[in-house]
Amino acid sequence: MAEGEHMEEASTAAAATPFQLQFDKPIPFQIKMAEWNPEKDLLAMVTDDSKVILHRFNWQRLWTISPGKCITSICWSPDGKIVALGTEDGLVLLHDVENGKMLRRIKSHDVAIVCLNWAEDEPLSRTDKDGLLSYEDRTTRFFPPAPVIPRIGGLNSGDTGLADENEESIQEFSSASCHRFNILCSGDKGGCICFSIFGIFPVGKININDVPIHVQSSGNKTCYQLQDASISKVCLSGNLHQLVLLCPGKLVDIDNLSLSNHISVGLHCLHLDTSIFFNRKNELHQISQQASSIQDLVEVVRASISMMAKQWSSAMNLFNEKFSALPSLIAAHGMESSSEDEFMSLLFGTRTSPALHQFLVSSLGEAALKRIAKAVDSAGRELRVVVSEHLQPAVEIISFRLAELRGLARWRSRFQNIGLDEKLIDGVTEKIGMLVVQVERFSRVAATVLYLFQNFFSWVLKCVKILLSEPTDQVPAANSELVVLFLKFLLDKDPIKQLLDANQSFECDLDTVRHLEQLVVLGGFTDTQFLDKTLMKQFNELDESLEEAFLMPFTTISSQIHCQELLPLYPVASSVDLSSSYILSSASFYKQDEDSQNSGSSYSLTDYICFKIPEGSLNLKNCIGVIKNFSNSSSSRPSLSGCLLRIPDEYECIDVSLYKDNQIVVLLSERPCSDSPGRSYVVMLRTENFSFVPLSRMFPSNIYSVQELSALELQLDTDYGKVRSIPHAVSTPLAVSASRGVACVFSSRRHALVYILDEDEDEDEDEASDME
């Protein structure tokens, strides 16, 4: 490799301008991740013990949360209203910026999520037809606001994936998140990348270890594949066409697996073609808007049924606990009758048996009977509230939204090739129709059961009062038909519990079955056995059908994401555990200057990838690599090129971040020295001053084309950028905000220092001594 060359100094350049120090604040914790809000002056930080802290620009703390899981990645939504957290066990947690409460919990991965990137469809990437194909969600025209998770009597509804205590935020999030099309990309330690529209509707997933990589090698196409790769960085372009990712792992020539020299272990850069998101963004917007709302409502239905089962079970446990004493008393008195027989005898004027008398007067009593009646009545009222305010509205809105999806599915030319299957949606539509019937059935059964319970308790209470006042064989008058119905169908049975249990079933008489089959066929449906099913079983069938129907777009989109380019960046020793080592890198897309006046499909972006090369790799020492135009594989676009920056030996690169306008911010720290406290530097460099050298996309005999580059010596007094001295050692992370023009640096003495990067060059520079 050629000797390192010094950057030429411009004779007319002005002296370097230090950044203005906004403030220097102590922090009582160690920070491992930090990210600026793209729209507001807010900084989200993750501590070593996985607490998430939000500060204003003036360092006022807004809130602190402890998710209870190890946080491994963080990013903001494009509108700055949601902070996304990736966890060690593969969860994506979405939190509200206003109060830190969790809006959504999504299980996207099986292992630790190590990087997140949330990209929004930029206005310049839109075409003229987008306006013609725009879609209006008509649900709000015909329905009131969607119901939320029920909360009654202090009971929570269980693990639904939604935040139980923040229903208003969920509702606002579900509607507001759909205004601009955006995609959350998440990469994990196992090499999987997940794509979620609006951050909540999963629309694709690929494992980079399973993706064939076709590259030009010596004039021929060779197929490579990654093994044991993890995802280090993901970056989706604003026009949604390209995804650039960095992944450490083994690169294998799958046509020559037996040749050890065809295996390379190191960091690789890949370009994935995600143009399916751009080409079908209108269709995907429509599907995800309906599907994500349906999934929210499905959780409302699930929680409602669970809540009703808990409430009713609590009341019935009290009823059974008290009335179970009667069979024991009957047996103790040597009688062979049943509880039903004893109450029947009491109802029709036969002499009260000693067992029943003892049960009513001693075991049950007036106070206990009133308590049971109150518990059942209270449970009944709560059932009615859940059905009327949560369950039934949710089912009706799901039905409407599925009808909308059914109409879209019949537009085959637009929706079939992204996986919206008409047959599957038809099946789900029938399932939701049957669930509407089951909800109505449950309401009627519950009303009847509660009425019979009320009549029975009233009659038994009168009997107890008479028996307590004086022994007598006379019983109070009652609606005997209602009491008989209760004794025959409810004393030892529980229809409400049956309807809320997926493992129960009902038997219908033959005439009813035949009549039902005729009606079902006449209506064009197929499920002739739905009366045998319970409410819970019908819901489970709907849930399974929805999962199958929504899995089809997920699978279809996943199959249309392909690897376009591969660029090995640097090798490492095979003994190094790449999946657990921290890789200093940054990736971003910038709008090309020559296209500034263009719009629509001509809108293009240039990718920049910046990374620190480990000591000794490629025979380099203390170097940073910069690559651009990697994803622009078209011959009409600028060619792939790169450069190397060599850091002075007395410094080491702590972190690096791409900044706006093709700039790079580098954080340097003096190497430890016994007679020096150690200083650090924030350096901002413009890439337009770098000597980029074209790189071949063809694989040479040495696959690391970065090695061909000559290193440019980085001098801290260079006129090609700005340098700010910090009289302390610093540590990762470096948090840079392109929208706000600021950078936050964390010193080893646990201080946070915020610098303004885009200060006025004409201002006096007396702030340079602030840290002295």
mmCIF file of C-alpha atoms in Angstrom, residues 3-306:
data_model
loop_
_atom_site.group_PDB
_atom_site.id
_atom_site.type_symbol
_atom_site.label_atom_id
_atom_site.label_comp_id
_atom_site.label_asym_id
_atom_site.label_seq_id
_atom_site.Cartn_x
_atom_site.Cartn_y
_atom_site.Cartn_z
ATOM 1 C CA GLU A 3 2.578 5.714 1.986
ATOM 2 C CA GLY A 4 0.153 8.023 3.833
ATOM 3 C CA GLU A 5 -0.285 11.411 2.257
ATOM 4 C CA HIS A 6 -0.971 14.693 4.030
ATOM 5 C CA MET A 7 -3.972 16.814 3.066
ATOM 6 C CA GLU A 8 -2.821 19.918 1.201
ATOM 7 C CA GLU A 9 -3.536 23.081 3.110
ATOM 8 C CA ALA A 10 -5.448 25.781 1.272
ATOM 9 C CA SER A 11 -3.475 29.005 1.400
ATOM 10 C CA THR A 12 -6.564 31.152 1.483
ATOM 11 C CA ALA A 13 -8.429 29.143 4.106
ATOM 12 C CA ALA A 14 -9.469 30.792 7.322
ATOM 13 C CA ALA A 15 -8.502 29.492 10.733
ATOM 14 C CA ALA A 16 -10.532 26.571 12.064
ATOM 15 C CA THR A 17 -13.603 27.609 14.026
ATOM 16 C CA PRO A 18 -14.224 25.822 17.334
ATOM 17 C CA PHE A 19 -17.773 24.772 18.176
ATOM 18 C CA GLN A 20 -19.694 26.789 20.728
ATOM 19 C CA LEU A 21 -20.157 24.952 24.013
ATOM 20 C CA GLN A 22 -23.822 25.226 24.940
ATOM 21 C CA PHE A 23 -23.493 23.662 28.391
ATOM 22 C CA ASP A 24 -21.535 21.196 30.499
ATOM 23 C CA LYS A 25 -23.734 19.213 32.906
ATOM 24 C CA PRO A 26 -22.878 16.412 35.336
ATOM 25 C CA ILE A 27 -24.776 13.145 34.894
ATOM 26 C CA PRO A 28 -25.052 10.579 37.729
ATOM 27 C CA PHE A 29 -24.997 7.557 35.434
ATOM 28 C CA GLN A 30 -23.059 5.924 32.629
ATOM 29 C CA ILE A 31 -24.603 6.365 29.176
ATOM 30 C CA LYS A 32 -24.361 3.574 26.606
ATOM 31 C CA MET A 33 -26.691 4.975 23.908
ATOM 32 C CA ALA A 34 -28.032 8.410 23.024
ATOM 33 C CA GLU A 35 -30.180 9.714 20.195
ATOM 34 C CA TRP A 36 -31.475 13.205 19.373
ATOM 35 C CA ASN A 37 -35.122 13.694 18.474
ATOM 36 C CA PRO A 38 -35.359 14.611 14.753
ATOM 37 C CA GLU A 39 -38.068 17.245 15.300
ATOM 38 C CA LYS A 40 -37.643 18.555 18.851
ATOM 39 C CA ASP A 41 -34.811 19.649 21.120
ATOM 40 C CA LEU A 42 -34.882 16.389 23.027
ATOM 41 C CA LEU A 43 -32.170 13.836 23.764
ATOM 42 C CA ALA A 44 -33.045 10.247 24.686
ATOM 43 C CA MET A 45 -30.349 8.347 26.580
ATOM 44 C CA VAL A 46 -30.026 4.739 27.705
ATOM 45 C CA THR A 47 -27.968 4.050 30.821
ATOM 46 C CA ASP A 48 -25.837 1.013 31.554
ATOM 47 C CA ASP A 49 -28.645 -0.433 33.661
ATOM 48 C CA SER A 50 -31.143 0.108 30.781
ATOM 49 C CA LYS A 51 -33.019 3.081 32.151
ATOM 50 C CA VAL A 52 -34.286 5.439 29.440
ATOM 51 C CA ILE A 53 -33.988 9.156 30.186
ATOM 52 C CA LEU A 54 -35.349 12.062 28.167
ATOM 53 C CA HIS A 55 -33.802 15.535 28.468
ATOM 54 C CA ARG A 56 -34.577 18.853 26.865
ATOM 55 C CA PHE A 57 -31.862 20.838 25.127
ATOM 56 C CA ASN A 58 -31.471 22.913 28.309
ATOM 57 C CA TRP A 59 -30.881 19.609 30.152
ATOM 58 C CA GLN A 60 -34.220 19.628 31.932
ATOM 59 C CA ARG A 61 -35.204 16.035 32.554
ATOM 60 C CA LEU A 62 -38.717 15.211 31.308
ATOM 61 C CA TRP A 63 -39.029 11.598 32.365
ATOM 62 C CA THR A 64 -37.182 8.409 33.243
ATOM 63 C CA ILE A 65 -38.512 4.920 32.593
ATOM 64 C CA SER A 66 -37.261 1.436 33.427
ATOM 65 C CA PRO A 67 -38.618 -0.993 30.815
ATOM 66 C CA GLY A 68 -37.418 -3.939 32.882
ATOM 67 C CA LYS A 69 -35.438 -5.355 29.963
ATOM 68 C CA CYS A 70 -31.917 -4.908 28.678
ATOM 69 C CA ILE A 71 -32.041 -2.179 26.010
ATOM 70 C CA THR A 72 -29.741 -2.873 23.067
ATOM 71 C CA SER A 73 -30.781 -0.222 20.501
ATOM 72 C CA ILE A 74 -32.729 3.014 20.195
ATOM 73 C CA CYS A 75 -34.153 5.298 17.505
ATOM 74 C CA TRP A 76 -36.872 7.922 17.006
ATOM 75 C CA SER A 77 -39.863 7.919 14.712
ATOM 76 C CA PRO A 78 -39.500 10.437 11.843
ATOM 77 C CA ASP A 79 -42.042 12.794 13.433
ATOM 78 C CA GLY A 80 -40.286 12.612 16.805
ATOM 79 C CA LYS A 81 -43.413 11.482 18.678
ATOM 80 C CA ILE A 82 -42.290 7.934 19.457
ATOM 81 C CA VAL A 83 -39.031 6.495 20.731
ATOM 82 C CA ALA A 84 -38.361 2.899 19.682
ATOM 83 C CA LEU A 85 -36.294 0.601 21.875
ATOM 84 C CA GLY A 86 -34.819 -2.754 20.894
ATOM 85 C CA THR A 87 -34.282 -5.305 23.657
ATOM 86 C CA GLU A 88 -31.986 -8.227 24.291
ATOM 87 C CA ASP A 89 -34.846 -10.720 23.963
ATOM 88 C CA GLY A 90 -36.025 -9.451 20.555
ATOM 89 C CA LEU A 91 -38.795 -7.043 21.510
ATOM 90 C CA VAL A 92 -39.443 -3.641 19.975
ATOM 91 C CA LEU A 93 -40.908 -1.256 22.551
ATOM 92 C CA LEU A 94 -42.600 1.933 21.362
ATOM 93 C CA HIS A 95 -42.874 4.722 23.947
ATOM 94 C CA ASP A 96 -44.723 8.033 23.903
ATOM 95 C CA VAL A 97 -42.427 11.065 23.847
ATOM 96 C CA GLU A 98 -44.858 13.049 26.013
ATOM 97 C CA ASN A 99 -44.810 10.841 29.094
ATOM 98 C CA GLY A 100 -42.656 7.798 28.356
ATOM 99 C CA LYS A 101 -45.571 5.386 28.569
ATOM 100 C CA MET A 102 -45.410 2.311 26.400
ATOM 101 C CA LEU A 103 -47.652 2.395 23.342
ATOM 102 C CA ARG A 104 -46.811 -0.943 21.818
ATOM 103 C CA ARG A 105 -44.750 -4.057 22.471
ATOM 104 C CA ILE A 106 -43.912 -6.102 19.374
ATOM 105 C CA LYS A 107 -42.106 -9.427 19.243
ATOM 106 C CA SER A 108 -40.138 -9.059 16.017
ATOM 107 C CA HIS A 109 -36.991 -11.076 16.706
ATOM 108 C CA ASP A 110 -35.775 -14.089 18.656
ATOM 109 C CA VAL A 111 -32.435 -12.591 19.698
ATOM 110 C CA ALA A 112 -31.057 -9.172 20.658
ATOM 111 C CA ILE A 113 -31.998 -6.243 18.380
ATOM 112 C CA VAL A 114 -28.725 -4.379 17.866
ATOM 113 C CA CYS A 115 -29.797 -1.617 15.452
ATOM 114 C CA LEU A 116 -32.922 0.331 14.518
ATOM 115 C CA ASN A 117 -33.639 2.745 11.678
ATOM 116 C CA TRP A 118 -36.986 4.481 11.074
ATOM 117 C CA ALA A 119 -37.313 6.003 7.593
ATOM 118 C CA GLU A 120 -40.186 8.066 6.217
ATOM 119 C CA ASP A 121 -41.315 8.475 2.634
ATOM 120 C CA GLU A 122 -39.934 11.881 1.723
ATOM 121 C CA PRO A 123 -42.109 14.323 -0.282
ATOM 122 C CA LEU A 124 -39.551 14.476 -3.123
ATOM 123 C CA SER A 125 -39.877 10.744 -3.686
ATOM 124 C CA ARG A 126 -43.571 10.985 -4.531
ATOM 125 C CA THR A 127 -44.858 10.787 -8.082
ATOM 126 C CA ASP A 128 -47.823 12.452 -9.753
ATOM 127 C CA LYS A 129 -49.898 9.280 -9.550
ATOM 128 C CA ASP A 130 -49.616 9.206 -5.757
ATOM 129 C CA GLY A 131 -52.310 11.852 -5.505
ATOM 130 C CA LEU A 132 -54.599 9.874 -7.793
ATOM 131 C CA LEU A 133 -54.061 6.682 -5.799
ATOM 132 C CA SER A 134 -54.439 8.272 -2.369
ATOM 133 C CA TYR A 135 -56.681 6.405 0.022
ATOM 134 C CA GLU A 136 -59.074 7.707 2.632
ATOM 135 C CA ASP A 137 -59.891 5.660 5.689
ATOM 136 C CA ARG A 138 -63.677 5.891 5.743
ATOM 137 C CA THR A 139 -64.195 4.115 9.068
ATOM 138 C CA THR A 140 -64.454 7.357 11.036
ATOM 139 C CA ARG A 141 -67.369 8.432 8.839
ATOM 140 C CA PHE A 142 -69.602 5.602 10.024
ATOM 141 C CA PHE A 143 -68.294 4.667 13.471
ATOM 142 C CA PRO A 144 -67.476 6.513 16.678
ATOM 143 C CA PRO A 145 -63.896 6.361 17.981
ATOM 144 C CA ALA A 146 -62.629 2.799 18.258
ATOM 145 C CA PRO A 147 -63.054 1.103 21.659
ATOM 146 C CA VAL A 148 -60.081 0.568 23.922
ATOM 147 C CA ILE A 149 -58.910 -2.155 26.271
ATOM 148 C CA PRO A 150 -61.510 -2.590 29.058
ATOM 149 C CA ARG A 151 -60.510 -1.791 32.616
ATOM 150 C CA ILE A 152 -63.067 -2.766 35.235
ATOM 151 C CA GLY A 153 -62.788 -3.265 38.975
ATOM 152 C CA GLY A 154 -59.008 -2.939 39.036
ATOM 153 C CA LEU A 155 -58.509 -5.991 36.851
ATOM 154 C CA ASN A 156 -56.108 -5.676 33.957
ATOM 155 C CA SER A 157 -56.721 -7.509 30.750
ATOM 156 C CA GLY A 158 -53.441 -9.369 30.507
ATOM 157 C CA ASP A 159 -50.549 -9.286 28.076
ATOM 158 C CA THR A 160 -52.041 -7.914 24.869
ATOM 159 C CA GLY A 161 -49.023 -6.129 23.453
ATOM 160 C CA LEU A 162 -50.745 -2.785 24.079
ATOM 161 C CA ALA A 163 -50.281 -0.445 27.014
ATOM 162 C CA ASP A 164 -53.236 -0.980 29.339
ATOM 163 C CA GLU A 165 -52.935 2.333 31.178
ATOM 164 C CA ASN A 166 -52.569 4.604 28.163
ATOM 165 C CA GLU A 167 -55.593 3.994 25.947
ATOM 166 C CA GLU A 168 -55.900 7.569 24.685
ATOM 167 C CA SER A 169 -52.289 7.553 23.524
ATOM 168 C CA ILE A 170 -52.804 4.230 21.747
ATOM 169 C CA GLN A 171 -55.843 5.545 19.929
ATOM 170 C CA GLU A 172 -54.059 8.747 18.919
ATOM 171 C CA PHE A 173 -50.970 6.763 17.921
ATOM 172 C CA SER A 174 -52.976 4.370 15.767
ATOM 173 C CA SER A 175 -54.531 7.198 13.776
ATOM 174 C CA ALA A 176 -51.702 9.742 13.675
ATOM 175 C CA SER A 177 -49.015 7.232 12.755
ATOM 176 C CA CYS A 178 -50.703 6.556 9.435
ATOM 177 C CA HIS A 179 -50.461 10.100 8.018
ATOM 178 C CA ARG A 180 -47.072 9.630 6.360
ATOM 179 C CA PHE A 181 -45.841 6.298 5.066
ATOM 180 C CA ASN A 182 -42.841 5.125 7.086
ATOM 181 C CA ILE A 183 -40.979 1.914 7.811
ATOM 182 C CA LEU A 184 -39.124 0.803 10.927
ATOM 183 C CA CYS A 185 -36.151 -1.449 10.159
ATOM 184 C CA SER A 186 -34.653 -3.571 12.919
ATOM 185 C CA GLY A 187 -31.588 -5.793 12.739
ATOM 186 C CA ASP A 188 -30.627 -8.467 15.219
ATOM 187 C CA LYS A 189 -27.649 -10.433 16.415
ATOM 188 C CA GLY A 190 -28.701 -13.481 14.418
ATOM 189 C CA GLY A 191 -28.667 -11.736 11.030
ATOM 190 C CA CYS A 192 -32.404 -11.051 10.664
ATOM 191 C CA ILE A 193 -33.841 -7.752 9.438
ATOM 192 C CA CYS A 194 -37.510 -6.950 10.072
ATOM 193 C CA PHE A 195 -39.568 -4.264 8.329
ATOM 194 C CA SER A 196 -42.640 -2.793 10.032
ATOM 195 C CA ILE A 197 -44.885 -0.177 8.431
ATOM 196 C CA PHE A 198 -45.637 2.617 10.911
ATOM 197 C CA GLY A 199 -43.491 0.600 13.316
ATOM 198 C CA ILE A 200 -46.445 -1.660 14.155
ATOM 199 C CA PHE A 201 -47.441 -3.719 11.100
ATOM 200 C CA PRO A 202 -44.765 -6.320 10.168
ATOM 201 C CA VAL A 203 -44.468 -6.440 6.397
ATOM 202 C CA GLY A 204 -41.229 -8.316 5.781
ATOM 203 C CA LYS A 205 -38.338 -10.231 7.295
ATOM 204 C CA ILE A 206 -35.151 -11.662 5.843
ATOM 205 C CA ASN A 207 -32.210 -13.516 7.308
ATOM 206 C CA ILE A 208 -29.032 -12.250 5.699
ATOM 207 C CA ASN A 209 -27.442 -15.658 6.239
ATOM 208 C CA ASP A 210 -29.997 -17.194 3.863
ATOM 209 C CA VAL A 211 -29.738 -14.595 1.083
ATOM 210 C CA PRO A 212 -27.668 -15.545 -1.991
ATOM 211 C CA ILE A 213 -25.235 -12.793 -3.005
ATOM 212 C CA HIS A 214 -24.371 -12.697 -6.718
ATOM 213 C CA VAL A 215 -21.295 -10.630 -7.585
ATOM 214 C CA GLN A 216 -19.084 -10.151 -10.616
ATOM 215 C CA SER A 217 -15.799 -11.996 -10.133
ATOM 216 C CA SER A 218 -13.198 -12.047 -12.930
ATOM 217 C CA GLY A 219 -15.864 -11.547 -15.560
ATOM 218 C CA ASN A 220 -18.125 -14.271 -14.183
ATOM 219 C CA LYS A 221 -20.943 -14.186 -11.693
ATOM 220 C CA THR A 222 -20.092 -15.911 -8.453
ATOM 221 C CA CYS A 223 -22.579 -16.741 -5.725
ATOM 222 C CA TYR A 224 -21.529 -15.954 -2.176
ATOM 223 C CA GLN A 225 -23.299 -16.370 1.106
ATOM 224 C CA LEU A 226 -22.776 -15.067 4.624
ATOM 225 C CA GLN A 227 -22.484 -17.409 7.571
ATOM 226 C CA ASP A 228 -22.801 -16.600 11.284
ATOM 227 C CA ALA A 229 -23.484 -12.981 10.333
ATOM 228 C CA SER A 230 -25.104 -10.423 12.607
ATOM 229 C CA ILE A 231 -26.503 -7.011 11.702
ATOM 230 C CA SER A 232 -24.441 -4.076 12.914
ATOM 231 C CA LYS A 233 -26.094 -1.131 11.127
ATOM 232 C CA VAL A 234 -29.139 -0.624 8.879
ATOM 233 C CA CYS A 235 -30.056 2.478 6.903
ATOM 234 C CA LEU A 236 -33.113 2.735 4.645
ATOM 235 C CA SER A 237 -33.079 5.521 2.059
ATOM 236 C CA GLY A 238 -35.682 8.282 2.160
ATOM 237 C CA ASN A 239 -37.046 7.203 -1.230
ATOM 238 C CA LEU A 240 -37.399 3.638 0.147
ATOM 239 C CA HIS A 241 -35.470 2.162 -2.792
ATOM 240 C CA GLN A 242 -32.325 0.975 -1.035
ATOM 241 C CA LEU A 243 -31.238 -0.458 2.256
ATOM 242 C CA VAL A 244 -27.570 -0.335 3.176
ATOM 243 C CA LEU A 245 -26.437 -2.564 5.993
ATOM 244 C CA LEU A 246 -23.202 -3.500 7.718
ATOM 245 C CA CYS A 247 -22.869 -7.068 8.895
ATOM 246 C CA PRO A 248 -19.881 -8.864 10.389
ATOM 247 C CA GLY A 249 -19.594 -12.538 9.543
ATOM 248 C CA LYS A 250 -18.021 -15.170 7.300
ATOM 249 C CA LEU A 251 -18.223 -14.728 3.531
ATOM 250 C CA VAL A 252 -18.334 -18.055 1.736
ATOM 251 C CA ASP A 253 -18.124 -18.938 -1.939
ATOM 252 C CA ILE A 254 -20.915 -21.510 -1.977
ATOM 253 C CA ASP A 255 -19.683 -22.929 -5.288
ATOM 254 C CA ASN A 256 -16.308 -23.751 -3.716
ATOM 255 C CA LEU A 257 -17.023 -24.561 -0.116
ATOM 256 C CA SER A 258 -14.109 -26.990 0.063
ATOM 257 C CA LEU A 259 -11.550 -24.270 -0.685
ATOM 258 C CA SER A 260 -10.524 -22.565 2.535
ATOM 259 C CA ASN A 261 -9.113 -19.548 0.701
ATOM 260 C CA HIS A 262 -12.610 -18.669 -0.469
ATOM 261 C CA ILE A 263 -13.705 -17.943 3.107
ATOM 262 C CA SER A 264 -13.280 -14.456 4.539
ATOM 263 C CA VAL A 265 -14.169 -13.325 8.050
ATOM 264 C CA GLY A 266 -14.779 -9.624 8.576
ATOM 265 C CA LEU A 267 -17.140 -6.680 8.150
ATOM 266 C CA HIS A 268 -19.192 -6.572 4.961
ATOM 267 C CA CYS A 269 -21.413 -3.923 3.457
ATOM 268 C CA LEU A 270 -24.538 -5.029 1.586
ATOM 269 C CA HIS A 271 -27.014 -3.185 -0.583
ATOM 270 C CA LEU A 272 -30.551 -4.596 -0.543
ATOM 271 C CA ASP A 273 -33.110 -3.691 -3.174
ATOM 272 C CA THR A 274 -36.195 -2.535 -1.275
ATOM 273 C CA SER A 275 -37.873 -0.837 -4.235
ATOM 274 C CA ILE A 276 -41.014 -2.877 -3.515
ATOM 275 C CA PHE A 277 -41.689 -0.388 -0.695
ATOM 276 C CA PHE A 278 -41.480 2.548 -3.106
ATOM 277 C CA ASN A 279 -43.298 0.920 -6.014
ATOM 278 C CA ARG A 280 -46.162 -0.317 -3.839
ATOM 279 C CA LYS A 281 -46.177 2.223 -1.042
ATOM 280 C CA ASN A 282 -49.756 3.336 -1.728
ATOM 281 C CA GLU A 283 -51.053 -0.237 -1.640
ATOM 282 C CA LEU A 284 -48.954 -1.082 1.416
ATOM 283 C CA HIS A 285 -50.170 2.094 3.124
ATOM 284 C CA GLN A 286 -53.778 1.048 2.619
ATOM 285 C CA ILE A 287 -53.261 -2.537 3.741
ATOM 286 C CA SER A 288 -51.208 -1.645 6.795
ATOM 287 C CA GLN A 289 -53.605 1.121 7.825
ATOM 288 C CA GLN A 290 -56.535 -1.288 7.858
ATOM 289 C CA ALA A 291 -54.595 -4.313 9.126
ATOM 290 C CA SER A 292 -52.912 -2.510 12.017
ATOM 291 C CA SER A 293 -56.265 -1.102 13.140
ATOM 292 C CA ILE A 294 -57.800 -4.560 12.883
ATOM 293 C CA GLN A 295 -54.973 -6.017 14.967
ATOM 294 C CA ASP A 296 -55.559 -3.361 17.630
ATOM 295 C CA LEU A 297 -59.261 -4.188 17.718
ATOM 296 C CA VAL A 298 -58.530 -7.922 17.864
ATOM 297 C CA GLU A 299 -56.589 -7.239 21.051
ATOM 298 C CA VAL A 300 -59.588 -5.316 22.388
ATOM 299 C CA VAL A 301 -61.806 -8.336 21.671
ATOM 300 C CA ARG A 302 -59.297 -10.709 23.259
ATOM 301 C CA ALA A 303 -58.994 -8.530 26.350
ATOM 302 C CA SER A 304 -62.788 -8.112 26.566
ATOM 303 C CA ILE A 305 -63.426 -11.864 26.530
ATOM 304 C CA SER A 306 -60.646 -12.404 29.056
#
